[in-house]
Short mmCIF file of C-alpha atoms and ligand atoms in Angstrom, two decimals:
data_model
loop_
_atom_site.label_atom_id
_atom_site.label_comp_id
_atom_site.label_asym_id
_atom_site.label_seq_id
_atom_site.Cartn_x
_atom_site.Cartn_y
_atom_site.Cartn_z
CA ALA A 19 17.20 -36.34 -28.26
CA LYS A 20 20.94 -35.76 -28.27
CA ALA A 21 23.14 -37.45 -25.67
CA GLY A 22 24.71 -34.08 -24.68
CA GLY A 23 21.25 -32.74 -23.77
CA ARG A 24 20.67 -35.68 -21.44
CA ASP A 25 23.99 -35.05 -19.69
CA ARG A 26 23.08 -31.43 -19.11
CA ILE A 27 19.70 -32.29 -17.64
CA ALA A 28 21.34 -34.73 -15.24
CA VAL A 29 23.16 -31.89 -13.39
CA PHE A 30 19.88 -30.25 -12.33
CA ASP A 31 18.66 -30.74 -8.78
CA PRO A 32 15.07 -32.11 -9.07
CA SER A 33 13.83 -29.85 -6.24
CA MET A 34 15.08 -26.81 -8.14
CA TYR A 35 13.22 -28.07 -11.16
CA THR A 36 10.01 -28.39 -9.11
CA ALA A 37 10.42 -24.86 -7.73
CA ALA A 38 10.97 -23.50 -11.24
CA VAL A 39 7.85 -25.27 -12.51
CA LYS A 40 5.82 -23.91 -9.58
CA GLU A 41 7.08 -20.38 -10.25
CA ALA A 42 6.18 -20.70 -13.94
CA GLU A 43 2.72 -22.07 -13.07
CA GLY A 44 2.16 -19.24 -10.59
CA ARG A 45 3.16 -16.71 -13.20
CA THR A 46 0.76 -18.18 -15.75
CA ASP A 47 -2.03 -18.16 -13.16
CA LEU A 48 -1.34 -14.51 -12.29
CA GLU A 49 -1.38 -13.58 -15.99
CA ARG A 50 -4.64 -15.46 -16.45
CA GLY A 51 -6.14 -13.75 -13.38
CA LEU A 52 -5.14 -10.34 -14.69
CA ALA A 53 -6.55 -11.06 -18.15
CA ASN A 54 -9.80 -12.31 -16.54
CA ASN A 55 -10.10 -9.25 -14.32
CA GLU A 56 -9.99 -11.33 -11.12
CA PHE A 57 -8.18 -8.67 -9.05
CA VAL A 58 -10.42 -6.44 -6.97
CA VAL A 59 -9.84 -3.71 -4.43
CA ASN A 60 -10.87 -3.85 -0.78
CA TYR A 61 -10.74 -0.74 1.37
CA GLN A 62 -9.85 -0.12 5.00
CA PRO A 63 -10.90 3.13 6.69
CA ILE A 64 -8.30 5.60 8.01
CA VAL A 65 -9.61 7.79 10.83
CA ASP A 66 -8.72 11.01 12.56
CA LEU A 67 -7.21 9.80 15.82
CA PRO A 68 -8.74 11.88 18.54
CA SER A 69 -12.25 11.83 17.03
CA GLY A 70 -12.34 8.49 15.17
CA LYS A 71 -13.84 10.30 12.18
CA LEU A 72 -13.29 8.57 8.82
CA VAL A 73 -11.01 10.71 6.66
CA GLY A 74 -9.87 8.22 4.06
CA VAL A 75 -9.37 4.63 3.00
CA GLU A 76 -6.45 2.44 2.01
CA ALA A 77 -6.88 0.38 -1.16
CA LEU A 78 -5.82 -3.24 -0.61
CA ALA A 79 -5.58 -5.74 -3.47
CA ARG A 80 -7.50 -9.06 -3.35
CA TRP A 81 -7.55 -11.90 -5.86
CA GLN A 82 -10.98 -13.39 -6.51
CA HIS A 83 -9.54 -16.72 -7.64
CA PRO A 84 -11.87 -19.20 -9.41
CA GLU A 85 -10.51 -22.18 -7.42
CA ARG A 86 -8.78 -20.72 -4.37
CA GLY A 87 -11.45 -18.21 -3.40
CA LEU A 88 -10.52 -14.77 -2.11
CA VAL A 89 -6.70 -14.63 -1.95
CA ALA A 90 -4.87 -12.11 0.29
CA PRO A 91 -1.97 -10.03 -1.10
CA ASP A 92 0.67 -11.82 0.97
CA ALA A 93 0.05 -14.82 -1.31
CA PHE A 94 0.60 -13.03 -4.65
CA ILE A 95 2.29 -9.59 -4.37
CA ALA A 96 5.82 -11.02 -3.93
CA GLN A 97 5.48 -13.22 -6.99
CA ALA A 98 3.91 -10.38 -8.97
CA GLU A 99 7.01 -8.33 -8.07
CA ARG A 100 9.45 -11.11 -9.05
CA THR A 101 7.76 -11.63 -12.41
CA GLY A 102 7.23 -7.94 -13.14
CA LEU A 103 3.45 -8.48 -13.34
CA ILE A 104 3.11 -6.01 -10.43
CA VAL A 105 3.51 -3.25 -13.03
CA ALA A 106 0.23 -4.19 -14.75
CA LEU A 107 -1.45 -5.27 -11.50
CA GLY A 108 -0.43 -2.08 -9.67
CA ALA A 109 -1.70 0.09 -12.52
CA HIS A 110 -5.01 -1.81 -12.43
CA ILE A 111 -5.40 -1.38 -8.65
CA LEU A 112 -4.56 2.33 -8.87
CA ARG A 113 -7.13 2.95 -11.61
CA VAL A 114 -9.89 0.96 -9.91
CA ALA A 115 -9.26 2.70 -6.57
CA CYS A 116 -9.27 6.19 -8.16
CA PHE A 117 -12.49 5.47 -10.06
CA GLU A 118 -14.31 3.87 -7.09
CA VAL A 119 -13.37 6.53 -4.55
CA ALA A 120 -14.09 9.34 -7.06
CA GLY A 121 -17.56 7.76 -7.34
CA TRP A 122 -18.08 7.89 -3.54
CA GLN A 123 -16.94 11.51 -3.45
CA ARG A 124 -19.46 12.35 -6.15
CA ASP A 125 -22.41 10.28 -4.93
CA ILE A 126 -22.20 10.30 -1.13
CA PRO A 127 -23.20 13.60 0.47
CA GLY A 128 -20.43 14.92 2.73
CA ALA A 129 -17.82 12.50 1.34
CA GLU A 130 -16.30 14.86 -1.23
CA ASN A 131 -13.00 15.09 0.68
CA VAL A 132 -12.51 11.38 1.46
CA ARG A 133 -8.94 10.39 0.61
CA VAL A 134 -7.60 7.21 -0.95
CA SER A 135 -4.19 5.69 -0.24
CA ILE A 136 -2.72 3.31 -2.80
CA ASN A 137 0.33 1.06 -2.39
CA LEU A 138 3.08 1.35 -4.98
CA SER A 139 5.73 -1.34 -5.25
CA ALA A 140 9.41 -0.41 -5.68
CA ARG A 141 9.31 -2.42 -8.90
CA GLN A 142 6.83 0.10 -10.38
CA PHE A 143 9.44 2.86 -9.96
CA GLN A 144 11.69 1.10 -12.47
CA GLU A 145 9.11 1.82 -15.18
CA LYS A 146 9.72 4.90 -17.30
CA ASP A 147 6.00 5.61 -17.59
CA LEU A 148 5.04 5.44 -13.88
CA VAL A 149 4.29 9.17 -13.71
CA ASP A 150 2.27 9.05 -16.97
CA MET A 151 0.37 6.02 -15.64
CA VAL A 152 -0.55 7.88 -12.43
CA ARG A 153 -1.42 11.03 -14.38
CA SER A 154 -3.87 9.18 -16.64
CA ALA A 155 -5.54 7.42 -13.70
CA LEU A 156 -6.08 10.82 -12.07
CA THR A 157 -7.32 12.49 -15.26
CA ASP A 158 -9.54 9.61 -16.41
CA SER A 159 -11.18 9.12 -12.99
CA GLY A 160 -11.49 12.86 -12.36
CA ILE A 161 -10.37 12.40 -8.76
CA ARG A 162 -8.83 15.44 -7.06
CA PRO A 163 -5.07 14.72 -6.95
CA ASP A 164 -4.69 16.18 -3.44
CA LEU A 165 -7.03 13.44 -2.18
CA VAL A 166 -4.71 10.69 -3.46
CA VAL A 167 -1.89 9.32 -1.30
CA LEU A 168 0.75 7.03 -2.80
CA GLU A 169 2.27 4.67 -0.22
CA ILE A 170 5.86 3.60 -0.82
CA THR A 171 8.20 1.59 1.39
CA GLU A 172 11.48 2.59 2.98
CA SER A 173 13.28 -0.05 0.92
CA LEU A 174 12.49 1.95 -2.24
CA LEU A 175 14.33 4.93 -0.76
CA MET A 176 17.45 2.80 -0.31
CA GLN A 177 17.65 1.88 -3.98
CA ASP A 178 18.48 4.44 -6.69
CA VAL A 179 18.29 7.55 -4.50
CA ASP A 180 18.74 10.24 -7.18
CA ALA A 181 16.26 8.68 -9.59
CA THR A 182 13.74 8.09 -6.78
CA VAL A 183 13.96 11.70 -5.59
CA ILE A 184 13.26 12.92 -9.15
CA THR A 185 10.31 10.56 -9.64
CA LEU A 186 8.81 11.46 -6.26
CA HIS A 187 9.02 15.17 -7.17
CA GLU A 188 7.31 14.44 -10.51
CA LEU A 189 4.53 12.56 -8.72
CA ARG A 190 4.18 15.33 -6.16
CA ASP A 191 3.94 17.85 -9.03
CA LEU A 192 0.78 15.99 -10.12
CA GLY A 193 -0.66 17.09 -6.78
CA VAL A 194 -0.67 13.73 -4.98
CA ARG A 195 0.78 13.11 -1.51
CA ILE A 196 3.50 10.61 -0.66
CA ALA A 197 3.47 8.36 2.40
CA ILE A 198 6.24 6.13 3.72
CA ASP A 199 4.61 2.80 4.56
CA ASP A 200 5.66 0.39 7.33
CA PHE A 201 7.85 3.15 8.70
CA GLY A 202 10.42 2.06 11.25
CA THR A 203 11.00 -1.39 9.77
CA GLY A 204 13.72 -0.14 7.40
CA TYR A 205 16.87 1.83 8.05
CA SER A 206 15.95 5.43 7.30
CA SER A 207 17.70 8.02 9.41
CA LEU A 208 16.45 11.55 9.97
CA SER A 209 19.06 13.14 7.69
CA TYR A 210 18.39 10.54 5.03
CA LEU A 211 14.61 11.01 5.05
CA ARG A 212 15.00 14.75 4.60
CA ARG A 213 16.21 14.20 1.05
CA PHE A 214 12.85 12.82 -0.07
CA PRO A 215 9.67 14.80 -0.72
CA ILE A 216 7.38 13.02 1.74
CA ASP A 217 4.11 14.10 3.38
CA ILE A 218 3.10 11.24 5.66
CA LEU A 219 4.75 8.58 7.82
CA LYS A 220 2.79 5.38 8.42
CA ILE A 221 4.10 3.79 11.60
CA ASP A 222 4.24 0.01 11.26
CA LYS A 223 1.95 -2.19 13.33
CA ALA A 224 5.03 -3.80 14.91
CA PHE A 225 5.59 -0.54 16.86
CA ILE A 226 1.94 -0.20 17.82
CA ASP A 227 1.29 -3.74 19.11
CA GLY A 228 3.06 -3.46 22.45
CA ILE A 229 2.78 0.24 23.31
CA THR A 230 0.30 -0.16 26.13
CA ILE A 231 2.02 -3.15 27.74
CA ASP A 232 5.75 -2.66 27.11
CA SER A 233 7.49 0.59 28.07
CA ASP A 234 10.33 -0.05 25.57
CA ASP A 235 7.77 -0.33 22.77
CA ALA A 236 6.12 2.86 23.98
CA THR A 237 9.48 4.66 23.95
CA LEU A 238 10.18 3.44 20.40
CA ALA A 239 6.74 4.55 19.18
CA GLU A 240 7.30 7.92 20.80
CA ALA A 241 10.65 8.26 19.02
CA VAL A 242 9.09 7.44 15.65
CA VAL A 243 6.30 9.96 16.25
CA GLY A 244 8.96 12.51 17.27
CA LEU A 245 10.79 11.88 14.00
CA GLY A 246 7.59 12.61 12.10
CA LYS A 247 7.04 15.81 14.06
CA ALA A 248 10.65 16.92 13.52
CA LEU A 249 10.14 16.52 9.78
CA ARG A 250 6.72 18.22 9.98
CA LEU A 251 4.92 15.20 8.54
CA SER A 252 1.49 13.77 9.26
CA THR A 253 1.60 10.42 11.00
CA VAL A 254 -0.64 7.38 10.66
CA ALA A 255 -0.52 4.54 13.19
CA GLU A 256 -1.29 1.16 11.63
CA GLY A 257 -2.81 -1.92 13.18
CA ILE A 258 -4.67 -0.28 16.08
CA GLU A 259 -6.77 -3.01 17.69
CA HIS A 260 -7.47 -1.65 21.19
CA ILE A 261 -9.02 1.52 22.48
CA ASP A 262 -6.15 2.16 24.91
CA GLN A 263 -3.76 2.16 21.94
CA GLN A 264 -5.95 4.78 20.29
CA SER A 265 -5.92 7.08 23.31
CA MET A 266 -2.19 6.64 23.91
CA LEU A 267 -1.31 7.37 20.27
CA SER A 268 -3.69 10.30 20.23
CA ASP A 269 -1.96 11.68 23.35
CA LEU A 270 1.41 11.26 21.62
CA GLY A 271 0.10 13.49 18.82
CA VAL A 272 -0.32 10.90 16.07
CA THR A 273 -2.58 12.40 13.41
CA TYR A 274 -4.42 9.38 11.98
CA GLY A 275 -5.13 5.76 12.80
CA GLN A 276 -5.98 2.58 10.95
CA GLY A 277 -6.81 -0.84 12.35
CA TYR A 278 -9.39 -3.45 13.27
CA LEU A 279 -10.55 -1.28 16.19
CA PHE A 280 -12.08 1.10 13.66
CA ALA A 281 -12.79 -1.27 10.75
CA LYS A 282 -11.36 -4.27 8.93
CA PRO A 283 -10.85 -4.02 5.16
CA GLY A 284 -14.15 -4.49 3.30
CA THR A 285 -15.44 -4.68 -0.25
CA ALA A 286 -16.09 -1.48 -2.19
CA ASP A 287 -19.83 -1.86 -1.50
CA GLU A 288 -19.34 -2.47 2.23
CA ILE A 289 -17.02 0.49 2.69
CA ALA A 290 -19.16 2.80 0.54
CA GLU A 291 -22.04 1.91 2.88
CA MET A 292 -19.82 2.68 5.89
CA VAL A 293 -18.82 6.03 4.39
CA ARG A 294 -22.51 6.79 3.73
CA GLU A 295 -23.48 6.03 7.34
CA HIS A 296 -20.48 7.97 8.61
CA TYR A 297 -21.41 11.17 6.82
CA GLY A 298 -25.18 10.67 6.93
P1 C2E B 317 0.13 -2.80 4.30
O1 C2E B 317 0.25 -1.81 3.19
O2 C2E B 317 0.95 -2.57 5.51
O3 C2E B 317 -1.43 -2.87 4.62
C1 C2E B 317 -1.94 -3.06 5.91
C2 C2E B 317 -2.21 -4.52 6.18
O4 C2E B 317 -2.47 -4.67 7.57
C3 C2E B 317 -3.44 -5.05 5.45
O5 C2E B 317 -3.23 -6.41 5.14
C4 C2E B 317 -4.52 -4.90 6.51
O6 C2E B 317 -5.61 -5.76 6.32
C5 C2E B 317 -3.75 -5.25 7.76
N1 C2E B 317 -4.33 -4.66 8.96
C6 C2E B 317 -4.91 -3.45 9.09
N2 C2E B 317 -5.31 -3.22 10.35
C7 C2E B 317 -4.96 -4.31 11.07
C8 C2E B 317 -5.12 -4.67 12.46
O7 C2E B 317 -5.66 -3.94 13.28
N3 C2E B 317 -4.63 -5.88 12.83
C9 C2E B 317 -4.03 -6.72 11.95
N4 C2E B 317 -3.59 -7.89 12.39
N5 C2E B 317 -3.87 -6.41 10.63
C10 C2E B 317 -4.33 -5.22 10.20
P2 C2E B 317 -3.46 -7.02 3.68
O8 C2E B 317 -4.67 -6.41 3.04
O9 C2E B 317 -3.40 -8.49 3.81
O10 C2E B 317 -2.21 -6.49 2.87
C11 C2E B 317 -0.91 -6.97 3.15
C12 C2E B 317 0.13 -6.20 2.39
O11 C2E B 317 0.07 -6.47 0.99
C13 C2E B 317 -0.02 -4.69 2.52
O12 C2E B 317 0.50 -4.27 3.75
C14 C2E B 317 0.80 -4.23 1.32
O13 C2E B 317 2.17 -4.21 1.63
C15 C2E B 317 0.54 -5.33 0.31
N6 C2E B 317 -0.47 -4.86 -0.66
C16 C2E B 317 -1.82 -4.89 -0.57
N7 C2E B 317 -2.39 -4.35 -1.67
C17 C2E B 317 -1.37 -3.95 -2.47
C18 C2E B 317 -1.29 -3.32 -3.77
O14 C2E B 317 -2.30 -2.97 -4.42
N8 C2E B 317 -0.03 -3.08 -4.27
C19 C2E B 317 1.10 -3.43 -3.58
N9 C2E B 317 2.29 -3.16 -4.15
N10 C2E B 317 1.06 -4.02 -2.38
C20 C2E B 317 -0.16 -4.27 -1.82
CA1 CA B 318 0.12 0.29 2.83
CA1 CA B 319 1.67 -0.57 6.14
CA1 CA B 320 2.57 -3.75 6.99
#
């Protein structure tokens, strides 16, 4: 080893070194998990708000890790985004969700119009072949494009506006719908939102939590719903846990609901069974 190399190493902060090693190990583990097909899709029902009838499901990624057990997305999505592995992971989740839900539509009587919502990360929009990737998932699975909703976050809309508008139009031209996820947590204004081809606003759980106990929260939720109405969009309220939230949101005119009150996310088999019972 050369003396100069030793001098250079000496300027590193050991804690930074540890963090870098951890990041590298996490990346390797994610790559291994992807190669070993450890990522699966869970589904959470989305219901029509006044009636509670199941109209669709949201696909939610889970990592069936050989040592850590079932890992929730909060523990791996951010790192997958930092490392770029979200591109491969997101494509995998999209394909699996399209194939599984197309299977339910085919095999479960009455379920032919069940929709599937799939989360897309902003990082995936940097890929030139995003639209081709979505197109092949639709074609290969045979799912009806109008039954597929792509969920994107407000932060994506703040990035490269012109490029994002073009890509969203290309996706929409495939026949899919676009939802803004976690709506209200970003900075979108009415005039700003109008520039994007959007079909659905998903109101973040943070706005739903306090609506029945805090009049300020109720006013905020009402304003967000009003924004959706002004833009002629469907609205989905997330994180509904109590029946009084359901009735209040339904009275406000929110179209759809999602939350533990109706169902927690479940495995493909569990939710297929729920869909079967629902339409049976
Ligand atoms: P999200 O898209 O906002 O998904 C909703 C999250 O809220 C899910 O957490 C769901 O389990 C949880 N949830 C639903 N109803 C309730 C409720 O009534 N009460 C409470 N306390 N929680 C509720 P999950 O599955 O842990 O996912 C967390 C986040 O990870 C998602 O938030 C999404 O941003 C991200 N994510 C999940 N799957 C994917 C994926 O395939 N791709 C990308 N890019 N992100 C994903
Ligand atoms: Ca979502
Ligand atoms: Ca959300
Ligand atoms: Ca959320």
